[in-house]
PDB file of C-alpha atoms in Angstrom:
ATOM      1  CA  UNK B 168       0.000   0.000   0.000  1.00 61.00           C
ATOM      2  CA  UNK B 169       1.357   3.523  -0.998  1.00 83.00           C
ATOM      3  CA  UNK B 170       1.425   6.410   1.643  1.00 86.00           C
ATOM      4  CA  UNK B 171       0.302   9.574   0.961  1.00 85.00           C
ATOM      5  CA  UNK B 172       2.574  12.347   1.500  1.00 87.00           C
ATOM      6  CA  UNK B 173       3.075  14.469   4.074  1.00 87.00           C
ATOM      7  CA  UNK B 174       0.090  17.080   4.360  1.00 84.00           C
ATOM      8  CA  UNK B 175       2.658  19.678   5.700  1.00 87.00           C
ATOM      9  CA  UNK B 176       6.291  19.374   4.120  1.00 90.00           C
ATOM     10  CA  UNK B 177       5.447  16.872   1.119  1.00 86.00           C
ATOM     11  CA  UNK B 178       7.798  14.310   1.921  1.00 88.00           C
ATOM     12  CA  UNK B 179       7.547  10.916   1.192  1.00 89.00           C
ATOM     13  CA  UNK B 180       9.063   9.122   4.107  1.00 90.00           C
ATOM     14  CA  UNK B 181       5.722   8.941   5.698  1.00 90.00           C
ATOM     15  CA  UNK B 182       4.933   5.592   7.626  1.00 92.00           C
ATOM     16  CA  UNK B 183       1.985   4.591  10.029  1.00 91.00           C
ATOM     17  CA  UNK B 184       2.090   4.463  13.910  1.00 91.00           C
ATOM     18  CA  UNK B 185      -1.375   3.049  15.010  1.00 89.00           C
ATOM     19  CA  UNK B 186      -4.217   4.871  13.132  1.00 88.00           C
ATOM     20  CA  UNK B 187      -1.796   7.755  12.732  1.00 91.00           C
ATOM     21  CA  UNK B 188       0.316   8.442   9.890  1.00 91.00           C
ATOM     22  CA  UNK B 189       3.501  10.262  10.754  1.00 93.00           C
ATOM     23  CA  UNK B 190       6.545  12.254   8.729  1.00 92.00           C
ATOM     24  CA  UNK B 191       9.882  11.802  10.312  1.00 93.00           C
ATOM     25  CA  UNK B 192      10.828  14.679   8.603  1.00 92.00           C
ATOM     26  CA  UNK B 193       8.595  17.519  10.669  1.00 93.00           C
ATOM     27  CA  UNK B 194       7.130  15.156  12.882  1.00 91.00           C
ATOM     28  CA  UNK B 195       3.479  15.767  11.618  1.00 91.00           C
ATOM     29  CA  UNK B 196       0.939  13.405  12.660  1.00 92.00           C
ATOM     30  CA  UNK B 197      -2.303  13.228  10.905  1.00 86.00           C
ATOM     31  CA  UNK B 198      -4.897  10.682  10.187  1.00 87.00           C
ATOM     32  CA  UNK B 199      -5.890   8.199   7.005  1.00 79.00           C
ATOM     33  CA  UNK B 200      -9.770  10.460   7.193  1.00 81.00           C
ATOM     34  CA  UNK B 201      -7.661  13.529   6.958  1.00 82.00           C
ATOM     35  CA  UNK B 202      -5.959  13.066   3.972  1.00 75.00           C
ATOM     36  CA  UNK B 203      -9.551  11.529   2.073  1.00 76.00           C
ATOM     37  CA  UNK B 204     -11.451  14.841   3.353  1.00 77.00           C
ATOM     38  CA  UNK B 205      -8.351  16.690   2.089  1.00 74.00           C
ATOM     39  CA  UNK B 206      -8.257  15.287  -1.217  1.00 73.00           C
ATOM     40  CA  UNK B 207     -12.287  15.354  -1.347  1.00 73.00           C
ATOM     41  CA  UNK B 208     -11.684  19.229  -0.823  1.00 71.00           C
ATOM     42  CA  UNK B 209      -8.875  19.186  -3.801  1.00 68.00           C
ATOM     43  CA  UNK B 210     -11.402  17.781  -6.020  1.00 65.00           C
ATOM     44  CA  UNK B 211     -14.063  19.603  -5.071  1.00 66.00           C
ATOM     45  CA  UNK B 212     -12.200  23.064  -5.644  1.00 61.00           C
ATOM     46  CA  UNK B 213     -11.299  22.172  -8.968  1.00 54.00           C
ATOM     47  CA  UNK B 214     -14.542  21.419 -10.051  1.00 53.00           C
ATOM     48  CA  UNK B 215     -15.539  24.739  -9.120  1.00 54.00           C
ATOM     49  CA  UNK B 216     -12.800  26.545 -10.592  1.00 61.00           C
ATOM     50  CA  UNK B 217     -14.043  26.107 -14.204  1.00 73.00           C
ATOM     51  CA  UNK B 218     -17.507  27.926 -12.765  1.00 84.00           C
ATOM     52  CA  UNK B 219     -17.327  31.283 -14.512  1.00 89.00           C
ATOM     53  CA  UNK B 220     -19.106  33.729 -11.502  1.00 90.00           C
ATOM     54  CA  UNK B 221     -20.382  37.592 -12.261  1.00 92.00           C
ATOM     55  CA  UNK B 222     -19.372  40.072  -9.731  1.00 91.00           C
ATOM     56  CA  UNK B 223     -22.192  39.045  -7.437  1.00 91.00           C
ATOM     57  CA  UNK B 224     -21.362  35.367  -7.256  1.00 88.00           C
ATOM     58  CA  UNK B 225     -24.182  34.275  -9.582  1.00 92.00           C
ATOM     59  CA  UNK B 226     -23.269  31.188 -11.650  1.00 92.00           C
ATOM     60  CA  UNK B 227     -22.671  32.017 -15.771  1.00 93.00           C
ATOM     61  CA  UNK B 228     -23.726  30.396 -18.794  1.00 93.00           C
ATOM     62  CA  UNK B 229     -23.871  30.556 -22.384  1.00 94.00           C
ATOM     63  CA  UNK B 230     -26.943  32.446 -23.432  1.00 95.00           C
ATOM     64  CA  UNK B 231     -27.286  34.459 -20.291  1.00 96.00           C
ATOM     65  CA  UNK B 232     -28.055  38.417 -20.568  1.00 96.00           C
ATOM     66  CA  UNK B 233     -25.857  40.221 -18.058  1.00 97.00           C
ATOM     67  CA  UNK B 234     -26.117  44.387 -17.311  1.00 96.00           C
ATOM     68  CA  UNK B 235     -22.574  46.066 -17.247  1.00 96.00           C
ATOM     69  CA  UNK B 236     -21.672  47.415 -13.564  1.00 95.00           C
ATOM     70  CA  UNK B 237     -19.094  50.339 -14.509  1.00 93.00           C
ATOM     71  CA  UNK B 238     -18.686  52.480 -17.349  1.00 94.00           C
ATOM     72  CA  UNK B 239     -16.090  50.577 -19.646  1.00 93.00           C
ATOM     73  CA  UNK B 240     -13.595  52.229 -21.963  1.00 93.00           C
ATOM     74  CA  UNK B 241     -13.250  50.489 -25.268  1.00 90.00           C
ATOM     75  CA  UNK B 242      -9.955  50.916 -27.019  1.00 88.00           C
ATOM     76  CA  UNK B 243     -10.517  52.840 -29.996  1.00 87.00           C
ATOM     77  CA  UNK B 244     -14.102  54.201 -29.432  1.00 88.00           C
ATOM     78  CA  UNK B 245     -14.676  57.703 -28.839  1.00 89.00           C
ATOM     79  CA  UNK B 246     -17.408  56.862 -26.059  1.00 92.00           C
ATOM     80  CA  UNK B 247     -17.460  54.127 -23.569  1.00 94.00           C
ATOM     81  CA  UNK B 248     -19.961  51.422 -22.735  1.00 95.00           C
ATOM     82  CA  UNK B 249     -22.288  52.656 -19.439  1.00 95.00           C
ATOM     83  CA  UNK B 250     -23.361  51.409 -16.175  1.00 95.00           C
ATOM     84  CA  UNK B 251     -26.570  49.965 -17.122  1.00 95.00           C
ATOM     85  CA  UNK B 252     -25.804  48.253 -20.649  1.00 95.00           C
ATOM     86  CA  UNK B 253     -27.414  45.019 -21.069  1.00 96.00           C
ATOM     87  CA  UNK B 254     -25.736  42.385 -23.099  1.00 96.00           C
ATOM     88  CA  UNK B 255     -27.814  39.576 -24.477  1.00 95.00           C
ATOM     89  CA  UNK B 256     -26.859  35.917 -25.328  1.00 95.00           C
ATOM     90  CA  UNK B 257     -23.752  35.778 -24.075  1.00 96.00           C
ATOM     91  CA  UNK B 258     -20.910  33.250 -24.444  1.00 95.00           C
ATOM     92  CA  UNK B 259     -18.277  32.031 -21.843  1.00 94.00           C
ATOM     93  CA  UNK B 260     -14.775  31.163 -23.408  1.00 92.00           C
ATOM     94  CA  UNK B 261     -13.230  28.154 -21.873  1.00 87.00           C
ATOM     95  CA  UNK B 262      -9.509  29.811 -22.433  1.00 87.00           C
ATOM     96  CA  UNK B 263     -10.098  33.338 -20.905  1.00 87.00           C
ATOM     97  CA  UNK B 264      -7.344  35.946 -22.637  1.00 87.00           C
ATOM     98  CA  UNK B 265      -6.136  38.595 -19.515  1.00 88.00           C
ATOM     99  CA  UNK B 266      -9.160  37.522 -17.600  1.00 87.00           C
ATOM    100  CA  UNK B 267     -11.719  38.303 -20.869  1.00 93.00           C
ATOM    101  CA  UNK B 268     -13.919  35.279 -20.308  1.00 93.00           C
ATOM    102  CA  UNK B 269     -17.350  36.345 -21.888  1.00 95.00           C
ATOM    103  CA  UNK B 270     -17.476  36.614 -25.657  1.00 96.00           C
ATOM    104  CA  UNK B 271     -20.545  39.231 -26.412  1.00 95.00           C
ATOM    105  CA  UNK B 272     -21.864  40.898 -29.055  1.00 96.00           C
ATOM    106  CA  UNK B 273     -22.235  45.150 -27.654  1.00 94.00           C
ATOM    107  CA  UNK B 274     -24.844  47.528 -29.372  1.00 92.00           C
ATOM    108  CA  UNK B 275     -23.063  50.552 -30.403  1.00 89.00           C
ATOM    109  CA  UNK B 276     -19.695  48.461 -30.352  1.00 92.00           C
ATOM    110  CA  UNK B 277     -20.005  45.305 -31.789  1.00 93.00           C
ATOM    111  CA  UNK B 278     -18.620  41.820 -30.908  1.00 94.00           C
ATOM    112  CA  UNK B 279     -15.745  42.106 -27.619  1.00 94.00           C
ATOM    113  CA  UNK B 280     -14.765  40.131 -24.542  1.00 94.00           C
ATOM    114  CA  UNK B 281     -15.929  41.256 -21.344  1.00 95.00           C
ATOM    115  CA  UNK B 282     -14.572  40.135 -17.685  1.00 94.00           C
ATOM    116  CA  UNK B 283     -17.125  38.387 -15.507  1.00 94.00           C
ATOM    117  CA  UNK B 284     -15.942  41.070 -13.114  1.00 93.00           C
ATOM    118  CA  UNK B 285     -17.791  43.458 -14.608  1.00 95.00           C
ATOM    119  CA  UNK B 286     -21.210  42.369 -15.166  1.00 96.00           C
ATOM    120  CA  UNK B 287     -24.234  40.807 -13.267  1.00 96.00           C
ATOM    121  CA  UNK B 288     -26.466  38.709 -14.168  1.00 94.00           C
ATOM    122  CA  UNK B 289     -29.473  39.733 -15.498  1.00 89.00           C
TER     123      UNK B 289
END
């Protein structure tokens, strides 16, 4: 049976003493349930980091219509997009570029990427 490593310096010298699993390294002691919550907690995170949130915390996805939060300057455009703007059928990208993960179409501007900072759900 493998060992997991240790929880607190991640060396692999652990061995078991009882029900307790110890590192002679920092002299950590920890349990077997520890280290399944803690990798049930691993897992769990990083099925929640591909959740795209808005600034609120509401839950994203494709089709959604979100209202802008703060005026936006666009690069380019003599005006900027304004608190208030609702964007229709939206569409999340799976690789965000610098944190742009919402592909949209803007009236007045045309197609753009918007942060999920920025907007709320409508």
């Amino acid at each position: 049976m493998m060992l997991p490593n240790c929880p607190k310096c991640d060396a692999d010298y652990t061995y078991e003493d009882g029900a307790l699993l110890v590192c002679p390294m920092c002299a950590h002691e920890w349990t077997a349930a520890e280290t399944d919550a803690a990798e049930a907690d691993a897992a769990q995170a990083n099925i929640e980091d591909n959740v795209i949130r808005d600034a609120v915390g509401n839950e994203l996805q494709d089709g959604d219509a979100v209202t802008v939060i703060k005026d936006l300057k666009v690069k380019g455009a003599s005006t900027s997009i304004k608190v208030g703007t609702k964007v229709k059928s939206i569409r999340l990208l799976d690789d965000p570029v610098d944190g742009h993960d919402i592909d949209c179409k803007v009236d007045g501007f045309g197609q753009m990427k918007l942060k999920s900072s920025v907007v709320k759900k409508a």
